[in-house]
């Protein structure tokens, strides 16, 4: 605070220990350059008790083969391929006790696939949002009008999940090897592409600054130290130095691992403390976690129980699609946060996540019992609720309930079962004020219909009699032209990827779902690298033709037909 000079709490200072941290090492290089071979050979170092190998993505399965490397000594930690299970595999490796009095090593193979996983997660969220906007527009929009753009907020979510991985690895008491792929990209000067190329690590851009040493393998036995926190007299900072006869064991000794501290000295930043300065709830400091490095403490919820109930209640009152509104609440706040918030309902005390799940089941069951094919209510539902006088089980009683007692259904529907061949579920409507559960419907004494029209159908009708979706809207000429232009650009993206010997997904990344203008600019920026690759392959004539080609080039497939055949 400005104007304060005296420290506001008792503080101490200490002398430096001089001991290095347990090293985190980044092994990077092009495909087939020996990264996994060196990691497998390094697992046999006499400085290491045991090595735990976590394979991710396409690298899974290669760890079994590299077990034949002479001196290799490691165990493979299996997982199911999703982010949370990968995190748990890392927790398992960190929690393993030392072997023979020596610390263990962790190998992450590879972090490029891990970052691709986080990027793909956010791309899926963006596509779902675009599809939901198209659905909510009721035919006024199409997916061409609503491109799936991964905005800044989604990328920040991916970075937060990436930070969870680094948070765990910094709690490991032994060395960590992170394997990453490199790609050749066009070099830029003053934000403009040049004819030269450079190497780029395919991972989160701040990864090199998070590790203690970066080793670039350009070929088997050709290693360069491109950065490191090393006090070795022969190592010159700021220069890329060749490492003769490189091995992970020699690098660990050069980094001083033999006298490394038991735990990494790291002060984690706590941005949530700013909320305490503003006097807002949910900013309690995280509790200290015991070693060795358990899972990160979940942040305190930023909602009160009454606020969570009010948000769920407003979602239930959505006139268009209450199911989508309730799912948006879960997507915005997340299951973990909602599970930490306790609410007081007519069914008793439950978490906000259970309340949201019960509310979803209630809306779906009510729509199904009313013979509706969609979870959104219609005018017939409102009329039946009005005539029922707000009786328990109706939407009128649900919406008129106090905000702190929004009811939930006792049983959630099983999404794995189909509608056909299944008994009609009981109406899980909200209980009455005395918490008595509503009686099950009597199949021999159904409720009389209200203002039923001749075309109305009952809930027992066959599925084909349910209301059909509106017919697809015909595309305009501008939409057809945009779709044709995107197809031509994607064809050029495929050709560029094949010339550069990478997959289309690796070549485009998040640009595959970007607007047409952004995709066009990206492909134009990649042309110099493709032209350089063609010239190296003695295809000077094709390179010159491609240099003069328009974008989008209608004859791009014919241009490269002979070269790629």
XYZ file of C-alpha atoms in Angstrom:
565
model
C 0.000 0.000 0.000
C 1.478 3.399 -0.879
C 2.828 5.296 2.095
C 3.736 2.241 4.233
C 7.412 1.657 4.900
C 7.397 -0.768 7.826
C 6.814 -4.489 7.074
C 3.280 -5.548 7.928
C 4.195 -8.942 9.432
C 7.180 -10.575 11.060
C 9.721 -11.725 8.481
C 13.020 -13.594 8.434
C 15.847 -13.976 5.953
C 18.314 -16.791 5.321
C 21.581 -17.458 3.558
C 21.570 -19.377 0.249
C 22.244 -23.099 0.544
C 24.174 -23.323 -2.719
C 22.396 -26.584 -3.566
C 20.669 -26.873 -6.963
C 17.077 -27.960 -7.430
C 16.187 -31.464 -8.627
C 16.597 -30.808 -12.373
C 13.865 -30.665 -14.974
C 15.415 -31.375 -18.394
C 13.822 -30.808 -21.803
C 14.975 -33.190 -24.553
C 13.841 -31.837 -27.895
C 14.524 -32.559 -31.519
C 13.053 -33.678 -34.812
C 11.456 -37.083 -35.236
C 13.814 -40.060 -35.030
C 16.657 -37.970 -33.595
C 17.267 -40.225 -30.564
C 15.287 -38.481 -27.813
C 13.676 -41.633 -26.417
C 16.863 -43.643 -26.879
C 18.786 -41.190 -24.680
C 15.970 -41.176 -22.099
C 15.987 -44.994 -21.958
C 19.781 -45.119 -21.697
C 19.722 -42.428 -19.006
C 17.378 -44.528 -16.860
C 20.336 -46.850 -16.178
C 22.351 -44.109 -14.444
C 23.720 -45.111 -11.051
C 22.399 -41.784 -9.707
C 18.824 -43.019 -10.204
C 16.872 -45.480 -8.088
C 14.072 -46.221 -10.590
C 12.619 -44.426 -13.619
C 8.861 -44.158 -14.233
C 7.948 -43.689 -17.898
C 4.618 -42.019 -18.792
C 3.830 -42.295 -22.497
C 1.267 -39.883 -23.975
C -0.390 -39.876 -27.382
C 1.290 -41.500 -30.356
C 4.430 -42.253 -28.322
C 2.530 -44.821 -26.245
C 3.859 -48.282 -27.013
C 7.388 -47.216 -27.963
C 8.481 -47.430 -24.319
C 8.182 -51.229 -24.478
C 10.554 -51.377 -27.431
C 13.153 -49.060 -25.880
C 13.333 -51.382 -22.891
C 15.866 -53.361 -24.978
C 18.386 -50.487 -24.809
C 21.492 -51.641 -22.971
C 21.353 -50.588 -19.320
C 17.745 -49.331 -19.506
C 15.933 -49.699 -16.187
C 12.430 -48.210 -15.976
C 8.786 -49.054 -15.381
C 5.849 -47.887 -17.527
C 2.959 -46.091 -15.785
C -0.252 -46.829 -17.682
C -3.229 -44.475 -18.004
C -6.470 -44.113 -19.994
C -5.443 -41.136 -22.155
C -7.569 -38.371 -20.618
C -6.006 -35.392 -18.863
C -7.145 -36.211 -15.328
C -5.863 -39.788 -15.564
C -2.516 -38.538 -16.909
C -2.320 -36.209 -13.898
C -3.014 -39.150 -11.611
C -0.273 -41.178 -13.307
C 2.158 -38.351 -12.546
C 0.973 -38.319 -8.919
C 1.616 -42.057 -8.750
C 5.171 -41.652 -10.061
C 5.895 -38.814 -7.615
C 4.570 -40.811 -4.645
C 6.841 -43.827 -5.239
C 9.493 -44.244 -2.496
C 13.209 -44.084 -3.377
C 14.877 -47.289 -4.558
C 18.134 -48.361 -2.888
C 18.354 -44.980 -1.170
C 18.399 -43.148 -4.527
C 15.810 -40.783 -5.937
C 13.557 -41.757 -8.813
C 13.333 -40.155 -12.254
C 10.186 -39.387 -14.281
C 10.042 -39.402 -18.091
C 7.094 -37.644 -19.814
C 6.933 -38.903 -23.416
C 5.982 -36.537 -24.825
C 4.806 -33.052 -23.774
C 3.995 -32.163 -27.396
C 1.173 -34.713 -27.394
C 0.057 -33.449 -23.979
C -0.224 -29.857 -25.238
C -2.048 -31.109 -28.357
C -4.509 -32.868 -26.041
C -5.206 -29.643 -24.134
C -5.612 -27.743 -27.424
C -8.005 -30.362 -28.788
C -10.079 -30.149 -25.602
C -10.648 -26.433 -26.087
C -11.340 -26.900 -29.816
C -14.101 -29.364 -28.900
C -15.590 -26.840 -26.464
C -15.510 -24.178 -29.194
C -17.276 -26.508 -31.644
C -19.949 -27.339 -29.077
C -20.556 -23.652 -28.431
C -20.875 -22.950 -32.156
C -23.275 -25.886 -32.629
C -25.353 -24.719 -29.659
C -25.623 -21.210 -31.093
C -26.800 -22.693 -34.387
C -29.365 -24.819 -32.556
C -30.610 -21.878 -30.489
C -30.995 -19.754 -33.628
C -33.685 -22.194 -34.896
C -32.414 -22.247 -38.463
C -31.373 -18.606 -38.791
C -27.682 -19.518 -38.694
C -25.483 -22.311 -40.021
C -22.140 -23.704 -38.917
C -20.523 -21.712 -41.720
C -21.831 -18.504 -40.139
C -20.701 -19.649 -36.687
C -17.076 -20.836 -36.962
C -15.627 -22.674 -33.971
C -13.040 -20.148 -32.772
C -10.871 -20.961 -29.760
C -10.929 -17.578 -28.039
C -8.547 -16.163 -25.436
C -10.608 -17.483 -22.535
C -10.406 -21.076 -23.795
C -6.655 -20.819 -24.379
C -6.312 -19.551 -20.812
C -8.152 -22.671 -19.620
C -5.651 -24.822 -21.523
C -2.742 -22.923 -19.949
C -4.254 -23.420 -16.477
C -4.428 -27.173 -17.039
C -0.859 -27.141 -18.341
C 0.135 -25.317 -15.151
C -1.293 -28.201 -13.090
C 1.215 -30.556 -14.744
C 4.171 -28.274 -14.013
C 2.888 -27.743 -10.448
C 3.057 -31.491 -9.841
C 6.452 -31.999 -11.505
C 7.960 -29.222 -9.378
C 7.033 -31.317 -6.310
C 9.117 -34.284 -7.507
C 12.272 -34.891 -5.488
C 14.189 -36.429 -8.395
C 15.023 -35.455 -11.986
C 12.370 -35.127 -14.665
C 12.885 -35.653 -18.403
C 10.397 -33.926 -20.696
C 10.506 -35.096 -24.316
C 9.214 -32.672 -26.979
C 9.183 -32.617 -30.765
C 10.609 -29.861 -32.925
C 9.257 -28.586 -36.217
C 10.824 -26.481 -38.949
C 8.955 -23.202 -39.422
C 9.449 -20.025 -41.420
C 11.686 -17.459 -39.774
C 10.137 -14.029 -39.305
C 11.880 -10.666 -39.293
C 9.982 -7.534 -38.246
C 6.770 -9.617 -38.217
C 7.290 -10.558 -41.873
C 8.174 -14.051 -43.189
C 11.604 -14.571 -44.701
C 13.027 -17.278 -46.959
C 14.858 -18.817 -44.025
C 13.606 -21.458 -41.599
C 14.163 -22.081 -37.920
C 13.415 -24.795 -35.371
C 10.515 -24.418 -32.955
C 9.573 -26.556 -29.961
C 6.022 -27.868 -30.304
C 4.664 -27.332 -26.791
C 3.416 -24.523 -24.589
C 5.582 -21.528 -25.485
C 6.826 -20.893 -21.918
C 8.122 -24.452 -21.422
C 11.848 -23.651 -22.086
C 11.829 -21.090 -19.258
C 10.227 -23.590 -16.853
C 12.984 -26.209 -17.151
C 16.572 -26.176 -15.862
C 18.238 -27.319 -19.094
C 17.257 -27.697 -22.752
C 19.109 -30.191 -24.947
C 18.474 -30.227 -28.687
C 19.142 -33.511 -30.497
C 19.589 -32.901 -34.220
C 20.646 -36.482 -35.007
C 21.742 -39.617 -33.170
C 24.829 -38.586 -31.181
C 24.594 -34.886 -32.191
C 23.412 -32.940 -29.127
C 23.480 -29.222 -28.314
C 22.855 -27.496 -25.013
C 20.673 -24.501 -25.953
C 19.969 -23.274 -22.422
C 20.540 -24.209 -18.813
C 20.987 -23.087 -15.229
C 24.537 -24.413 -14.952
C 27.524 -23.028 -13.012
C 29.982 -25.173 -14.941
C 33.114 -23.273 -16.033
C 33.112 -24.848 -19.503
C 29.504 -23.879 -20.219
C 29.031 -20.388 -21.661
C 25.632 -18.876 -21.106
C 23.665 -17.538 -24.061
C 25.306 -19.840 -26.600
C 24.263 -23.098 -28.219
C 27.089 -25.447 -27.328
C 27.736 -28.913 -28.757
C 27.842 -31.736 -26.207
C 30.363 -34.394 -27.147
C 29.438 -37.944 -26.162
C 26.151 -36.751 -24.661
C 24.279 -38.818 -22.086
C 21.625 -38.039 -19.492
C 23.970 -39.313 -16.774
C 26.680 -36.797 -17.731
C 24.147 -33.966 -17.880
C 22.789 -34.825 -14.403
C 26.296 -34.659 -12.973
C 26.921 -31.373 -14.787
C 23.722 -29.964 -13.257
C 24.896 -30.995 -9.780
C 22.193 -33.572 -9.117
C 24.451 -35.502 -6.719
C 24.149 -32.647 -4.210
C 20.703 -31.398 -5.198
C 18.206 -30.292 -2.561
C 15.578 -32.747 -1.352
C 12.772 -30.596 -2.710
C 12.614 -27.844 -5.305
C 12.794 -24.321 -3.882
C 9.812 -22.646 -5.552
C 7.422 -19.933 -4.428
C 4.135 -20.434 -6.263
C 2.277 -17.275 -7.216
C -1.212 -16.913 -5.755
C -3.368 -14.593 -7.877
C -6.425 -15.489 -5.780
C -4.948 -13.396 -2.958
C -6.043 -10.337 -4.938
C -9.657 -11.300 -4.210
C -8.933 -10.987 -0.492
C -7.627 -7.487 -1.077
C -10.928 -6.652 -2.737
C -12.870 -8.220 0.125
C -14.512 -10.864 -2.069
C -15.372 -14.402 -0.945
C -13.556 -17.516 -2.030
C -10.022 -16.209 -1.592
C -8.847 -18.239 1.409
C -5.160 -19.196 1.137
C -4.561 -22.842 0.158
C -3.546 -25.215 2.915
C -0.008 -26.530 2.944
C 0.179 -29.979 1.375
C 2.380 -32.718 2.837
C 5.265 -34.133 0.838
C 5.728 -35.821 -1.485
C 3.701 -33.620 -3.819
C 0.063 -34.644 -3.613
C -2.596 -33.363 -5.964
C -3.014 -29.564 -5.902
C -5.568 -28.295 -3.434
C -8.831 -27.360 -5.107
C -9.512 -23.621 -4.940
C -12.137 -22.448 -2.529
C -15.542 -21.912 -4.146
C -16.404 -18.374 -5.193
C -20.135 -18.954 -4.731
C -22.308 -19.222 -1.658
C -25.020 -21.826 -1.406
C -27.779 -19.262 -1.876
C -26.054 -17.816 -4.959
C -25.664 -21.285 -6.509
C -29.336 -22.089 -5.876
C -30.391 -18.786 -7.430
C -28.302 -19.449 -10.550
C -29.806 -22.949 -10.938
C -33.306 -21.571 -10.352
C -32.882 -18.943 -13.082
C -31.630 -21.660 -15.461
C -34.749 -23.713 -14.703
C -36.909 -20.682 -15.591
C -35.305 -20.409 -19.052
C -38.155 -20.212 -21.574
C -36.156 -21.505 -24.552
C -34.152 -24.514 -23.351
C -33.755 -25.112 -19.601
C -31.589 -28.200 -20.194
C -29.048 -26.176 -22.202
C -29.177 -23.412 -19.574
C -28.463 -25.899 -16.777
C -25.612 -27.476 -18.755
C -24.168 -23.990 -19.318
C -24.115 -23.490 -15.532
C -22.092 -26.670 -15.098
C -19.752 -25.721 -17.939
C -19.190 -22.242 -16.515
C -18.537 -23.211 -12.885
C -17.323 -26.813 -13.279
C -18.180 -29.952 -11.330
C -15.330 -29.495 -8.874
C -16.487 -26.056 -7.750
C -20.161 -27.005 -7.600
C -19.337 -30.126 -5.578
C -17.756 -27.914 -2.864
C -20.872 -25.755 -2.372
C -23.546 -26.989 0.035
C -27.189 -26.007 -0.511
C -30.292 -26.367 1.665
C -33.229 -27.879 -0.256
C -36.545 -29.560 0.539
C -34.751 -32.880 0.098
C -32.182 -31.861 2.691
C -28.610 -30.583 2.475
C -26.838 -31.492 -0.769
C -24.071 -30.155 -2.972
C -24.813 -27.722 -5.786
C -23.596 -30.356 -8.269
C -26.156 -32.889 -6.974
C -28.824 -30.178 -7.083
C -27.943 -29.380 -10.691
C -27.956 -33.074 -11.635
C -31.373 -33.547 -10.023
C -32.743 -30.464 -11.763
C -31.589 -31.785 -15.142
C -33.223 -35.147 -14.446
C -36.459 -33.402 -13.388
C -36.693 -31.309 -16.568
C -35.917 -34.279 -18.829
C -38.376 -36.576 -17.028
C -41.115 -33.921 -17.149
C -40.635 -33.427 -20.899
C -40.677 -37.190 -21.443
C -43.821 -37.701 -19.349
C -45.532 -34.926 -21.340
C -44.743 -36.651 -24.652
C -42.219 -34.015 -25.743
C -39.152 -34.825 -27.825
C -37.210 -31.823 -26.514
C -36.310 -30.659 -23.050
C -37.728 -27.172 -23.668
C -41.258 -26.439 -22.491
C -44.103 -25.288 -24.730
C -47.418 -23.549 -24.324
C -49.178 -26.847 -23.578
C -46.925 -27.422 -20.564
C -47.697 -23.967 -19.226
C -51.460 -24.519 -19.612
C -51.312 -27.856 -17.828
C -49.276 -26.288 -15.006
C -51.802 -23.469 -14.627
C -54.726 -25.878 -14.521
C -52.886 -28.056 -11.997
C -52.782 -25.079 -9.661
C -49.068 -25.322 -9.005
C -49.304 -28.818 -7.570
C -46.128 -30.652 -6.611
C -44.417 -32.016 -9.688
C -45.389 -29.099 -11.940
C -43.028 -26.464 -13.264
C -45.140 -23.772 -11.598
C -44.465 -25.253 -8.162
C -40.793 -25.597 -9.053
C -40.351 -21.972 -10.111
C -42.371 -20.585 -7.210
C -40.265 -22.396 -4.622
C -37.896 -20.311 -2.482
C -34.458 -19.798 -3.945
C -32.861 -21.800 -1.137
C -35.061 -24.849 -1.659
C -34.865 -25.693 -5.332
C -35.717 -29.419 -5.434
C -33.880 -32.110 -7.312
C -34.835 -35.513 -8.577
C -33.710 -38.503 -6.514
C -32.534 -40.487 -9.548
C -30.656 -39.240 -12.609
C -31.475 -40.689 -16.000
C -29.029 -43.175 -17.479
C -27.827 -41.730 -20.801
C -26.549 -45.117 -21.915
C -30.061 -46.570 -22.238
C -32.228 -46.028 -25.281
C -35.799 -44.727 -25.226
C -37.186 -47.897 -26.783
C -37.523 -51.140 -24.834
C -37.449 -49.375 -21.456
C -40.168 -48.912 -18.889
C -41.495 -45.384 -18.534
C -39.721 -43.752 -15.539
C -41.624 -42.304 -12.671
C -42.092 -38.542 -12.605
C -39.219 -37.328 -10.373
C -40.969 -34.022 -9.672
C -40.101 -31.899 -6.677
C -41.438 -33.095 -3.304
C -44.076 -31.193 -1.365
C -43.316 -28.954 1.554
C -43.572 -31.888 4.006
C -40.844 -33.706 2.018
C -43.246 -36.527 1.080
C -42.309 -38.098 -2.273
C -45.080 -37.890 -4.922
C -46.867 -41.203 -5.625
C -45.972 -43.040 -8.851
C -48.360 -42.559 -11.791
C -51.260 -45.008 -12.066
C -51.158 -46.558 -15.557
C -54.836 -47.573 -15.315
C -56.017 -44.140 -14.232
C -54.093 -41.566 -16.274
C -54.509 -37.858 -15.864
C -57.223 -36.451 -18.172
C -55.796 -34.447 -21.062
C -56.306 -30.695 -21.088
C -57.405 -29.057 -24.316
C -56.025 -31.960 -26.325
C -56.115 -31.328 -30.037
C -56.768 -34.113 -32.536
C -53.184 -34.001 -33.707
C -51.780 -34.341 -30.163
C -50.024 -37.628 -29.444
C -49.566 -39.495 -26.187
C -46.312 -40.495 -24.532
C -46.922 -44.102 -25.596
C -46.715 -43.306 -29.314
C -43.857 -44.660 -31.396
C -40.691 -42.472 -31.608
C -41.363 -41.596 -35.261
C -44.493 -39.700 -34.163
C -42.474 -37.258 -32.056
C -42.194 -33.685 -33.373
C -39.692 -33.575 -36.201
C -36.942 -30.950 -36.393
C -37.485 -28.111 -38.849
C -36.152 -28.726 -42.365
C -32.594 -27.657 -43.022
C -32.246 -24.139 -44.367
C -30.955 -23.883 -47.920
C -27.559 -22.294 -48.175
C -27.231 -18.943 -49.836
C -24.818 -18.309 -52.703
C -22.400 -16.553 -50.325
C -22.429 -19.558 -48.007
C -21.793 -21.955 -50.898
C -18.891 -19.796 -52.107
C -17.432 -19.713 -48.579
C -17.665 -23.505 -48.284
C -15.962 -23.914 -51.679
C -13.167 -21.514 -50.697
C -12.565 -23.380 -47.421
C -12.401 -26.707 -49.304
C -9.747 -25.276 -51.655
C -7.740 -23.897 -48.715
C -7.907 -27.227 -46.887
C -6.669 -28.961 -50.044
C -3.650 -26.611 -50.079
C -3.119 -27.261 -46.351
C -2.996 -31.004 -47.075
C -0.444 -30.450 -49.860
C 1.720 -28.214 -47.642
C 1.653 -30.829 -44.871
C 2.704 -33.613 -47.262
C 5.584 -31.548 -48.654
C 6.770 -30.714 -45.102
C 6.357 -34.383 -44.021
C 3.883 -33.662 -41.219
C 0.212 -34.436 -40.709
C -2.491 -31.896 -41.498
C -3.385 -31.694 -37.808
C 0.217 -30.932 -36.859
C 0.514 -28.405 -39.674
C -2.673 -26.458 -38.947
C -3.254 -26.923 -35.227
C -6.071 -24.648 -34.107
C -6.125 -22.942 -37.542
C -8.273 -25.816 -38.889
C -11.325 -24.246 -37.221
C -10.319 -20.625 -37.756
C -12.233 -18.240 -40.062
C -11.436 -18.385 -43.754
C -9.425 -15.154 -43.690
C -7.204 -16.397 -40.841
C -6.716 -19.779 -42.554
C -5.783 -18.053 -45.825
C -3.222 -15.795 -44.122
C -1.709 -18.752 -42.269
C -1.288 -20.836 -45.434
C 0.220 -17.857 -47.251
C 2.711 -17.464 -44.413
C 3.712 -21.144 -44.747
C 4.388 -20.938 -48.479
C 8.055 -19.853 -48.120
C 8.833 -22.962 -46.073
C 7.096 -25.196 -48.642
C 8.934 -23.477 -51.521
C 12.258 -23.984 -49.716
C 11.451 -27.681 -49.229
C 10.628 -28.034 -52.919
C 13.899 -26.391 -53.940
C 15.840 -28.750 -51.666
C 14.073 -31.654 -53.405
C 15.264 -30.385 -56.830
C 11.773 -29.187 -57.791
C 12.762 -25.678 -58.839
C 10.108 -25.415 -61.570
C 7.307 -26.482 -59.225
C 8.619 -24.133 -56.533
C 8.584 -21.216 -58.980
C 5.032 -22.068 -60.107
C 3.850 -22.299 -56.527
C 5.538 -18.980 -55.713
C 3.386 -17.278 -58.378
C 0.160 -19.067 -57.454
C -2.828 -17.153 -56.188
C -4.521 -17.845 -52.874
C -6.843 -19.604 -52.943
C -5.485 -21.375 -56.025
C -8.267 -23.271 -57.824
C -5.810 -25.598 -59.593
C -3.667 -26.390 -56.572
C -4.377 -30.147 -56.810
C -3.429 -30.273 -60.512
C -0.277 -28.270 -59.803
C 1.077 -30.881 -57.344
C -0.457 -33.979 -58.943
C 2.764 -35.277 -60.536
C 4.915 -34.464 -57.493
C 2.656 -36.195 -54.944
C 1.616 -39.167 -57.079
